[in-house]
Amino acid sequence: MTAIALTNLATEVRADFPILHQQVNGNPLVYLDNAATSQKPRAVIQSLVDYYEGYNSNVHRGVHTLSGKATDAYEAARQKVARFVNARSEQEIVYTRNASEAINLVAYSFGMNFLQAGDEIILSAMEHHSNLIPWQFVAAKTGAVLKFVGVTETGQFDLDQFRSLLSDRTKLVSVVHVSNTLGCCNPVTEICQLAHAKGARVLIDACQSLPHQAIDVQAIDCDWLVGSGHKMCAPTGIGFLYGKLDLLRQMPPFLGGGEMIADVFLDHATYADLPHKFEAGTPAIGEAIALGAAIDYLTAIGMDRIHAYEQQLTQHLFQRLTEIPEIQVYGPTPEQDPHRAALAAFTAGDVHPHDLSTILDQSGIAIRAGHHCTQPLHRELKIQSTARASCYFYNTTEEIDRFIDSLKEAVEFFGAIFA
């Protein structure tokens, strides 16, 4: 693929995103907070409008025409998710409100029922709070022990330490695929191989990788994988859990209510087959259908093309950041990790990240500031917070240049104050 073809990607798609074409504080919007949430193309927005205007109805519960149309669209979206991650069956895809709920589903349904005192759960120091707190609950309730893989000097997953932590008592490993702070792409296939050799199950948090690269759950051989729709051009309020079919069958329901049952009696109930036994109550129907529309949109572009284009953005972002001596970027460089995310979490000397973000916002540039739901990682890095610029395939090198120019001005402004 030529550089020209890559460069043209943002030009091709930007018209599809209405929100990008506006002024913020008198300046054209430069949206660089994509690791927090992505923007939505018209096709996804229209799919929600079509559902609510044309066939709004509950799914699986009616024999009338609108219910049938809604059910077909809802289940067609599940099939799209299954193909997107290369699951063996759509029964391996469970809709959730978000990735946090998907992780909690595994924590409560598997962790609370299959783990016991002395069993070991291995996490990493770079985990998002959503992939940390549920396992703290499990450990407190069952007596299981939490162990943590640290970060190397280059800001990457310490695979050697992971090997040393594995033991016959390891029952579960839950790790992020791509860090939302360090940007590193973790070796999840090797992690799964090593964990499975010890008889452990593996969950992968793919929130920061699914929107940006092709994912194949069969090639990775993970036991579970979670994703969040709003980071991949879909609406908020929809996510999913992938789980191996035989494992999901062993796990008891997470929530009780309508939809997840087969037969109900006053004193007991039997449960529906997969995936419905994990989907209690009326689901986010429109959002699930829109998730399918988002997958159609991303697939039409091509995940390999998106990943290659974002690698180009990453190189440009890191090259421009080196022009500012006060900036320290955390995580591996593109040379150290060619598959790292197109994001940079950084500090600028004594300037508080919130101050940087506020100043940049006055120029219409949206970045993130804070701990990014990775407080333990920030403590390990010996910093309280970072600023973070994160790109997606609709961003351009020109937008990065605008960001860098404004960042230079902000650093110089605060430098004059602190002098």
CSV table of C-alpha atoms in Angstrom, one decimal:
chain,number,residue,atom,x,y,z
A,1,MET,CA,0.0,0.0,0.0
A,2,THR,CA,1.4,3.3,-1.0
A,3,ALA,CA,1.9,6.3,1.3
A,4,ILE,CA,-0.4,8.3,-1.0
A,5,ALA,CA,-3.2,5.7,-0.5
A,6,LEU,CA,-2.7,5.9,3.2
A,7,THR,CA,-2.6,9.7,3.3
A,8,ASN,CA,-5.9,9.9,1.4
A,9,LEU,CA,-7.8,7.9,4.0
A,10,ALA,CA,-8.8,10.7,6.3
A,11,THR,CA,-9.7,12.8,3.2
A,12,GLU,CA,-12.0,10.1,2.0
A,13,VAL,CA,-13.9,9.6,5.3
A,14,ARG,CA,-14.0,13.0,7.0
A,15,ALA,CA,-17.2,14.1,5.2
A,16,ASP,CA,-18.9,11.1,6.9
A,17,PHE,CA,-18.5,12.6,10.4
A,18,PRO,CA,-20.7,15.6,10.9
A,19,ILE,CA,-19.3,16.5,14.3
A,20,LEU,CA,-15.8,17.2,12.9
A,21,HIS,CA,-17.0,20.1,10.8
A,22,GLN,CA,-17.5,22.7,13.4
A,23,GLN,CA,-15.8,25.6,15.2
A,24,VAL,CA,-14.9,25.3,18.8
A,25,ASN,CA,-13.9,28.6,20.6
A,26,GLY,CA,-13.7,30.2,17.2
A,27,ASN,CA,-11.3,27.6,15.7
A,28,PRO,CA,-11.8,24.5,13.6
A,29,LEU,CA,-12.2,21.5,15.8
A,30,VAL,CA,-9.3,19.1,16.1
A,31,TYR,CA,-10.5,16.1,18.0
A,32,LEU,CA,-7.7,14.1,19.6
A,33,ASP,CA,-9.6,12.3,22.4
A,34,ASN,CA,-10.4,9.1,20.5
A,35,ALA,CA,-9.1,6.8,23.1
A,36,ALA,CA,-11.9,8.0,25.3
A,37,THR,CA,-14.6,7.8,22.7
A,38,SER,CA,-14.7,7.9,18.9
A,39,GLN,CA,-17.0,10.0,16.7
A,40,LYS,CA,-19.8,8.5,14.7
A,41,PRO,CA,-20.3,8.4,11.0
A,42,ARG,CA,-23.6,9.4,9.4
A,43,ALA,CA,-24.3,5.7,8.5
A,44,VAL,CA,-24.3,4.8,12.2
A,45,ILE,CA,-26.4,7.8,13.2
A,46,GLN,CA,-28.8,7.0,10.4
A,47,SER,CA,-29.2,3.4,11.6
A,48,LEU,CA,-30.4,4.7,14.9
A,49,VAL,CA,-32.9,7.1,13.2
A,50,ASP,CA,-34.1,4.3,11.0
A,51,TYR,CA,-34.8,2.0,13.9
A,52,TYR,CA,-36.6,4.5,16.0
A,53,GLU,CA,-38.6,6.0,13.1
A,54,GLY,CA,-39.3,2.8,11.2
A,55,TYR,CA,-39.4,-0.3,13.3
A,56,ASN,CA,-39.0,0.5,17.0
A,57,SER,CA,-40.2,-2.6,18.8
A,58,ASN,CA,-39.0,-5.1,21.4
A,59,VAL,CA,-37.0,-8.1,20.2
A,60,HIS,CA,-37.7,-11.9,20.6
A,61,ARG,CA,-41.1,-11.2,22.2
A,62,GLY,CA,-43.5,-10.4,19.5
A,63,VAL,CA,-44.9,-12.1,16.4
A,64,HIS,CA,-45.9,-8.9,14.7
A,65,THR,CA,-44.0,-7.4,11.8
A,66,LEU,CA,-42.1,-4.6,13.6
A,67,SER,CA,-40.9,-7.0,16.3
A,68,GLY,CA,-39.7,-9.4,13.7
A,69,LYS,CA,-37.9,-6.7,11.8
A,70,ALA,CA,-36.2,-5.5,15.0
A,71,THR,CA,-35.2,-9.0,16.0
A,72,ASP,CA,-33.7,-9.7,12.6
A,73,ALA,CA,-31.7,-6.5,12.6
A,74,TYR,CA,-30.6,-7.1,16.3
A,75,GLU,CA,-29.4,-10.6,15.6
A,76,ALA,CA,-27.8,-9.7,12.2
A,77,ALA,CA,-25.7,-7.2,14.2
A,78,ARG,CA,-24.6,-10.0,16.5
A,79,GLN,CA,-23.5,-12.0,13.4
A,80,LYS,CA,-21.5,-9.0,12.2
A,81,VAL,CA,-19.7,-8.8,15.6
A,82,ALA,CA,-18.9,-12.5,15.4
A,83,ARG,CA,-17.4,-12.2,11.9
A,84,PHE,CA,-15.5,-9.0,13.0
A,85,VAL,CA,-13.6,-10.9,15.7
A,86,ASN,CA,-13.7,-14.3,13.8
A,87,ALA,CA,-15.7,-16.1,16.5
A,88,ARG,CA,-16.8,-19.6,15.6
A,89,SER,CA,-20.5,-18.8,16.2
A,90,GLU,CA,-22.7,-15.9,17.0
A,91,GLN,CA,-23.7,-17.8,20.1
A,92,GLU,CA,-20.2,-16.8,21.4
A,93,ILE,CA,-21.2,-13.1,21.3
A,94,VAL,CA,-23.0,-11.7,24.3
A,95,TYR,CA,-24.3,-8.1,24.2
A,96,THR,CA,-23.5,-5.9,27.2
A,97,ARG,CA,-23.9,-2.2,28.0
A,98,ASN,CA,-20.1,-1.7,27.7
A,99,ALA,CA,-16.8,-3.5,28.2
A,100,SER,CA,-16.9,-2.9,32.0
A,101,GLU,CA,-20.1,-4.9,32.2
A,102,ALA,CA,-18.6,-7.6,30.1
A,103,ILE,CA,-15.6,-8.0,32.4
A,104,ASN,CA,-18.0,-7.9,35.4
A,105,LEU,CA,-20.0,-10.7,33.8
A,106,VAL,CA,-16.9,-12.9,33.7
A,107,ALA,CA,-15.8,-11.9,37.2
A,108,TYR,CA,-19.2,-12.7,38.8
A,109,SER,CA,-20.2,-15.7,36.6
A,110,PHE,CA,-16.9,-17.4,36.4
A,111,GLY,CA,-14.7,-15.8,39.1
A,112,MET,CA,-17.2,-16.0,41.9
A,113,ASN,CA,-18.2,-19.6,41.1
A,114,PHE,CA,-15.0,-21.3,39.8
A,115,LEU,CA,-12.2,-19.7,41.9
A,116,GLN,CA,-11.4,-20.4,45.5
A,117,ALA,CA,-9.0,-19.5,48.2
A,118,GLY,CA,-5.3,-19.7,47.1
A,119,ASP,CA,-6.1,-19.5,43.4
A,120,GLU,CA,-4.1,-16.9,41.6
A,121,ILE,CA,-5.3,-14.2,39.2
A,122,ILE,CA,-2.7,-12.4,37.1
A,123,LEU,CA,-3.3,-8.8,35.9
A,124,SER,CA,-0.9,-6.1,34.8
A,125,ALA,CA,0.0,-2.8,36.3
A,126,MET,CA,-1.3,-1.0,33.2
A,127,GLU,CA,-4.9,-2.2,33.4
A,128,HIS,CA,-7.8,0.1,33.1
A,129,HIS,CA,-9.8,0.3,36.4
A,130,SER,CA,-12.5,-1.7,34.6
A,131,ASN,CA,-10.1,-4.7,34.4
A,132,LEU,CA,-8.9,-4.3,38.0
A,133,ILE,CA,-11.8,-3.5,40.3
A,134,PRO,CA,-14.0,-6.5,39.4
A,135,TRP,CA,-11.0,-8.9,40.2
A,136,GLN,CA,-10.5,-7.1,43.5
A,137,PHE,CA,-14.1,-8.0,44.3
A,138,VAL,CA,-13.5,-11.6,43.3
A,139,ALA,CA,-10.4,-11.8,45.4
A,140,ALA,CA,-12.1,-10.4,48.4
A,141,LYS,CA,-15.0,-12.7,48.1
A,142,THR,CA,-13.2,-16.0,47.2
A,143,GLY,CA,-9.8,-15.6,48.8
A,144,ALA,CA,-8.1,-15.7,45.4
A,145,VAL,CA,-4.8,-13.9,45.2
A,146,LEU,CA,-4.0,-11.0,42.8
A,147,LYS,CA,-0.6,-10.9,41.2
A,148,PHE,CA,0.6,-8.1,38.8
A,149,VAL,CA,2.9,-8.0,35.8
A,150,GLY,CA,5.0,-4.8,35.8
A,151,VAL,CA,6.1,-2.5,33.0
A,152,THR,CA,9.6,-2.6,31.4
A,153,GLU,CA,11.9,0.4,31.1
A,154,THR,CA,10.5,1.0,27.6
A,155,GLY,CA,6.9,1.0,28.9
A,156,GLN,CA,5.9,-2.4,27.7
A,157,PHE,CA,4.4,-5.6,29.2
A,158,ASP,CA,7.1,-7.5,31.1
A,159,LEU,CA,6.7,-10.9,29.5
A,160,ASP,CA,9.7,-12.3,31.5
A,161,GLN,CA,8.0,-11.4,34.7
A,162,PHE,CA,4.8,-12.8,33.5
A,163,ARG,CA,6.5,-16.1,32.9
A,164,SER,CA,7.9,-16.1,36.4
A,165,LEU,CA,4.5,-15.3,38.0
A,166,LEU,CA,2.7,-18.2,36.3
A,167,SER,CA,2.3,-21.3,38.4
A,168,ASP,CA,0.0,-24.3,38.9
A,169,ARG,CA,-2.1,-22.1,41.1
A,170,THR,CA,-2.7,-19.6,38.3
A,171,LYS,CA,-6.4,-19.9,37.3
A,172,LEU,CA,-7.1,-16.7,35.4
A,173,VAL,CA,-5.1,-14.1,33.5
A,174,SER,CA,-6.8,-10.8,32.5
A,175,VAL,CA,-4.8,-8.3,30.5
A,176,VAL,CA,-5.3,-5.3,28.2
A,177,HIS,CA,-4.4,-5.8,24.5
A,178,VAL,CA,-3.4,-2.1,23.9
A,179,SER,CA,-2.8,0.2,26.8
A,180,ASN,CA,-4.8,3.4,26.8
A,181,THR,CA,-1.9,5.2,28.5
A,182,LEU,CA,1.3,3.6,27.3
A,183,GLY,CA,-0.1,2.8,23.9
A,184,CYS,CA,1.9,-0.5,23.8
A,185,CYS,CA,0.4,-3.5,22.0
A,186,ASN,CA,0.8,-6.5,24.3
A,187,PRO,CA,1.7,-10.0,23.1
A,188,VAL,CA,-1.7,-11.5,23.8
A,189,THR,CA,-1.3,-14.6,21.7
A,190,GLU,CA,1.9,-15.6,23.6
A,191,ILE,CA,0.2,-14.7,26.9
A,192,CYS,CA,-2.6,-17.1,26.1
A,193,GLN,CA,-0.2,-19.8,25.1
A,194,LEU,CA,1.8,-19.5,28.3
A,195,ALA,CA,-1.3,-19.3,30.5
A,196,HIS,CA,-3.0,-22.2,28.9
A,197,ALA,CA,0.1,-24.3,29.4
A,198,LYS,CA,-0.6,-23.9,33.1
A,199,GLY,CA,-4.3,-24.6,32.7
A,200,ALA,CA,-5.4,-21.0,33.2
A,201,ARG,CA,-8.1,-19.1,31.5
A,202,VAL,CA,-7.4,-15.7,29.7
A,203,LEU,CA,-9.6,-12.6,29.3
A,204,ILE,CA,-8.4,-9.9,26.9
A,205,ASP,CA,-9.6,-6.3,27.2
A,206,ALA,CA,-9.6,-5.2,23.5
A,207,CYS,CA,-11.3,-1.8,23.9
A,208,GLN,CA,-8.2,0.0,22.5
A,209,SER,CA,-7.3,-2.5,19.8
A,210,LEU,CA,-10.7,-3.5,18.2
A,211,PRO,CA,-11.2,0.0,16.6
A,212,HIS,CA,-7.7,0.1,15.2
A,213,GLN,CA,-6.6,-3.3,14.0
A,214,ALA,CA,-8.0,-6.7,12.8
A,215,ILE,CA,-8.8,-9.0,15.7
A,216,ASP,CA,-9.0,-12.8,15.4
A,217,VAL,CA,-10.1,-14.5,18.6
A,218,GLN,CA,-9.4,-18.0,17.2
A,219,ALA,CA,-5.8,-17.0,16.3
A,220,ILE,CA,-5.3,-15.4,19.7
A,221,ASP,CA,-7.0,-18.3,21.4
A,222,CYS,CA,-8.3,-16.2,24.3
A,223,ASP,CA,-11.1,-17.6,26.4
A,224,TRP,CA,-12.9,-14.3,26.6
A,225,LEU,CA,-12.5,-10.9,24.9
A,226,VAL,CA,-14.4,-7.7,25.6
A,227,GLY,CA,-15.1,-4.7,23.4
A,228,SER,CA,-16.8,-1.4,23.7
A,229,GLY,CA,-18.9,0.0,20.9
A,230,HIS,CA,-18.4,3.7,21.5
A,231,LYS,CA,-14.7,3.5,20.9
A,232,MET,CA,-15.3,2.0,17.4
A,233,CYS,CA,-17.7,4.4,15.8
A,234,ALA,CA,-20.8,2.9,17.5
A,235,PRO,CA,-23.1,4.6,20.1
A,236,THR,CA,-22.5,4.6,23.8
A,237,GLY,CA,-24.4,2.0,25.9
A,238,ILE,CA,-23.4,-1.1,23.8
A,239,GLY,CA,-20.5,-3.5,24.2
A,240,PHE,CA,-20.0,-7.2,23.9
A,241,LEU,CA,-18.3,-10.2,25.4
A,242,TYR,CA,-16.8,-12.9,23.3
A,243,GLY,CA,-16.4,-16.3,25.1
A,244,LYS,CA,-15.6,-19.8,24.0
A,245,LEU,CA,-18.9,-21.7,23.6
A,246,ASP,CA,-18.1,-24.6,25.9
A,247,LEU,CA,-16.9,-22.2,28.6
A,248,LEU,CA,-20.0,-19.9,28.4
A,249,ARG,CA,-22.2,-23.0,28.7
A,250,GLN,CA,-20.5,-23.8,32.0
A,251,MET,CA,-21.0,-20.3,33.4
A,252,PRO,CA,-24.2,-19.5,35.3
A,253,PRO,CA,-26.3,-16.4,34.4
A,254,PHE,CA,-25.0,-13.1,35.5
A,255,LEU,CA,-28.4,-11.3,35.9
A,256,GLY,CA,-31.9,-12.6,36.3
A,257,GLY,CA,-35.1,-11.4,34.6
A,258,GLY,CA,-36.9,-11.5,31.4
A,259,GLU,CA,-35.4,-12.8,28.1
A,260,MET,CA,-32.8,-15.0,29.8
A,261,ILE,CA,-35.2,-17.8,30.8
A,262,ALA,CA,-36.6,-20.9,29.2
A,263,ASP,CA,-39.3,-21.8,31.8
A,264,VAL,CA,-40.2,-20.0,35.0
A,265,PHE,CA,-42.0,-21.5,38.0
A,266,LEU,CA,-42.6,-19.8,41.4
A,267,ASP,CA,-39.7,-21.5,43.1
A,268,HIS,CA,-37.2,-22.1,40.2
A,269,ALA,CA,-36.4,-21.4,36.6
A,270,THR,CA,-34.6,-22.9,33.7
A,271,TYR,CA,-32.5,-20.7,31.4
A,272,ALA,CA,-32.3,-19.9,27.7
A,273,ASP,CA,-29.6,-21.1,25.5
A,274,LEU,CA,-26.6,-19.0,24.6
A,275,PRO,CA,-26.2,-16.1,24.3
A,276,HIS,CA,-29.6,-15.1,25.7
A,277,LYS,CA,-29.0,-16.6,29.2
A,278,PHE,CA,-26.6,-13.6,29.8
A,279,GLU,CA,-28.9,-11.0,28.3
A,280,ALA,CA,-31.6,-10.3,31.0
A,281,GLY,CA,-34.2,-7.6,30.3
A,282,THR,CA,-34.9,-5.4,27.3
A,283,PRO,CA,-31.5,-4.8,25.6
A,284,ALA,CA,-30.1,-1.7,23.9
A,285,ILE,CA,-31.7,-2.7,20.6
A,286,GLY,CA,-31.0,0.4,18.6
A,287,GLU,CA,-27.5,0.6,19.9
A,288,ALA,CA,-26.8,-3.0,19.0
A,289,ILE,CA,-28.1,-2.4,15.5
A,290,ALA,CA,-25.9,0.7,15.2
A,291,LEU,CA,-22.9,-1.4,16.4
A,292,GLY,CA,-23.6,-3.6,13.4
A,293,ALA,CA,-23.7,-0.5,11.2
A,294,ALA,CA,-20.3,0.7,12.7
A,295,ILE,CA,-18.8,-2.7,11.9
A,296,ASP,CA,-20.1,-2.5,8.3
A,297,TYR,CA,-18.5,1.0,8.0
A,298,LEU,CA,-15.1,-0.1,9.4
A,299,THR,CA,-15.1,-3.3,7.4
A,300,ALA,CA,-15.8,-1.4,4.2
A,301,ILE,CA,-12.7,0.7,4.8
A,302,GLY,CA,-10.6,-2.3,5.9
A,303,MET,CA,-9.0,-2.8,9.3
A,304,ASP,CA,-5.6,-3.4,7.8
A,305,ARG,CA,-5.8,-0.1,6.0
A,306,ILE,CA,-6.9,1.7,9.2
A,307,HIS,CA,-4.0,0.2,11.1
A,308,ALA,CA,-1.5,1.1,8.5
A,309,TYR,CA,-2.8,4.7,8.2
A,310,GLU,CA,-2.7,5.1,12.0
A,311,GLN,CA,0.9,3.9,12.0
A,312,GLN,CA,1.7,6.8,9.7
A,313,LEU,CA,-0.1,9.2,12.1
A,314,THR,CA,1.8,7.7,15.1
A,315,GLN,CA,5.2,8.3,13.4
A,316,HIS,CA,4.3,11.9,12.6
A,317,LEU,CA,2.9,12.5,16.1
A,318,PHE,CA,6.0,11.2,17.9
A,319,GLN,CA,8.4,13.0,15.5
A,320,ARG,CA,6.7,16.3,16.1
A,321,LEU,CA,6.6,15.8,19.9
A,322,THR,CA,10.4,15.5,20.0
A,323,GLU,CA,10.6,19.1,18.9
A,324,ILE,CA,9.4,20.2,22.4
A,325,PRO,CA,12.2,19.6,24.9
A,326,GLU,CA,9.9,19.8,27.9
A,327,ILE,CA,7.7,17.0,26.7
A,328,GLN,CA,8.1,13.5,28.1
A,329,VAL,CA,6.1,10.8,26.4
A,330,TYR,CA,5.3,7.6,28.3
A,331,GLY,CA,5.3,4.2,26.6
A,332,PRO,CA,7.3,2.7,23.8
A,333,THR,CA,8.3,4.7,20.7
A,334,PRO,CA,7.0,3.5,17.3
A,335,GLU,CA,10.4,2.0,16.7
A,336,GLN,CA,10.3,0.0,19.9
A,337,ASP,CA,6.7,-1.2,19.3
A,338,PRO,CA,5.7,-0.9,15.6
A,339,HIS,CA,2.1,-1.9,16.5
A,340,ARG,CA,1.7,0.7,19.3
A,341,ALA,CA,-1.5,2.8,19.4
A,342,ALA,CA,-1.7,6.2,17.7
A,343,LEU,CA,-1.7,8.0,21.0
A,344,ALA,CA,0.7,9.7,23.2
A,345,ALA,CA,0.4,10.3,27.0
A,346,PHE,CA,2.8,12.9,28.1
A,347,THR,CA,3.9,15.5,30.6
A,348,ALA,CA,5.4,19.0,30.1
A,349,GLY,CA,7.7,19.7,33.0
A,350,ASP,CA,5.8,21.5,35.8
A,351,VAL,CA,2.8,22.3,33.7
A,352,HIS,CA,-0.3,20.5,35.0
A,353,PRO,CA,-2.0,18.4,32.2
A,354,HIS,CA,-5.4,20.0,33.0
A,355,ASP,CA,-3.9,23.4,32.4
A,356,LEU,CA,-2.5,22.2,29.0
A,357,SER,CA,-5.8,20.7,28.0
A,358,THR,CA,-7.7,23.9,29.0
A,359,ILE,CA,-5.3,26.1,27.0
A,360,LEU,CA,-5.5,23.8,23.9
A,361,ASP,CA,-9.3,23.8,24.1
A,362,GLN,CA,-9.2,27.5,23.5
A,363,SER,CA,-7.7,26.8,20.2
A,364,GLY,CA,-10.3,24.2,19.4
A,365,ILE,CA,-8.1,21.2,20.2
A,366,ALA,CA,-9.6,18.4,22.3
A,367,ILE,CA,-7.2,16.2,24.2
A,368,ARG,CA,-7.5,14.3,27.5
A,369,ALA,CA,-6.0,15.1,30.8
A,370,GLY,CA,-6.0,13.0,34.0
A,371,HIS,CA,-5.1,9.5,35.0
A,372,HIS,CA,-7.1,7.9,32.2
A,373,CYS,CA,-8.6,5.3,34.7
A,374,THR,CA,-5.0,3.9,35.2
A,375,GLN,CA,-4.1,5.3,38.6
A,376,PRO,CA,-1.9,2.4,39.6
A,377,LEU,CA,0.1,2.8,36.4
A,378,HIS,CA,0.5,6.5,37.0
A,379,ARG,CA,1.8,5.7,40.5
A,380,GLU,CA,4.3,3.3,39.1
A,381,LEU,CA,5.4,6.0,36.6
A,382,LYS,CA,5.7,8.4,39.6
A,383,ILE,CA,3.3,10.9,38.2
A,384,GLN,CA,-0.2,12.0,39.1
A,385,SER,CA,-1.6,12.5,35.7
A,386,THR,CA,-0.8,12.9,32.0
A,387,ALA,CA,-2.1,14.7,29.0
A,388,ARG,CA,-3.1,12.4,26.2
A,389,ALA,CA,-3.6,13.0,22.5
A,390,SER,CA,-5.1,10.0,20.6
A,391,CYS,CA,-5.8,9.7,16.9
A,392,TYR,CA,-8.2,7.8,14.8
A,393,PHE,CA,-8.4,7.2,11.0
A,394,TYR,CA,-10.3,10.5,10.4
A,395,ASN,CA,-7.5,12.5,11.8
A,396,THR,CA,-4.8,14.1,9.6
A,397,THR,CA,-1.2,15.0,9.9
A,398,GLU,CA,-2.3,18.7,9.5
A,399,GLU,CA,-4.3,18.3,12.6
A,400,ILE,CA,-1.3,16.9,14.5
A,401,ASP,CA,0.7,19.9,13.3
A,402,ARG,CA,-2.0,22.3,14.6
A,403,PHE,CA,-1.9,20.4,17.9
A,404,ILE,CA,1.9,20.6,18.1
A,405,ASP,CA,2.0,24.3,17.3
A,406,SER,CA,-0.6,25.1,20.0
A,407,LEU,CA,1.2,22.8,22.4
A,408,LYS,CA,4.5,24.7,21.8
A,409,GLU,CA,2.7,28.0,22.5
A,410,ALA,CA,1.1,26.6,25.7
A,411,VAL,CA,4.4,25.2,27.0
A,412,GLU,CA,6.1,28.6,26.3
A,413,PHE,CA,3.3,30.5,28.0
A,414,PHE,CA,3.5,28.4,31.2
A,415,GLY,CA,7.3,28.5,31.0
A,416,ALA,CA,7.3,32.3,31.1
A,417,ILE,CA,4.9,32.2,34.1
A,418,PHE,CA,7.1,29.7,36.0
A,419,ALA,CA,10.4,31.5,35.1
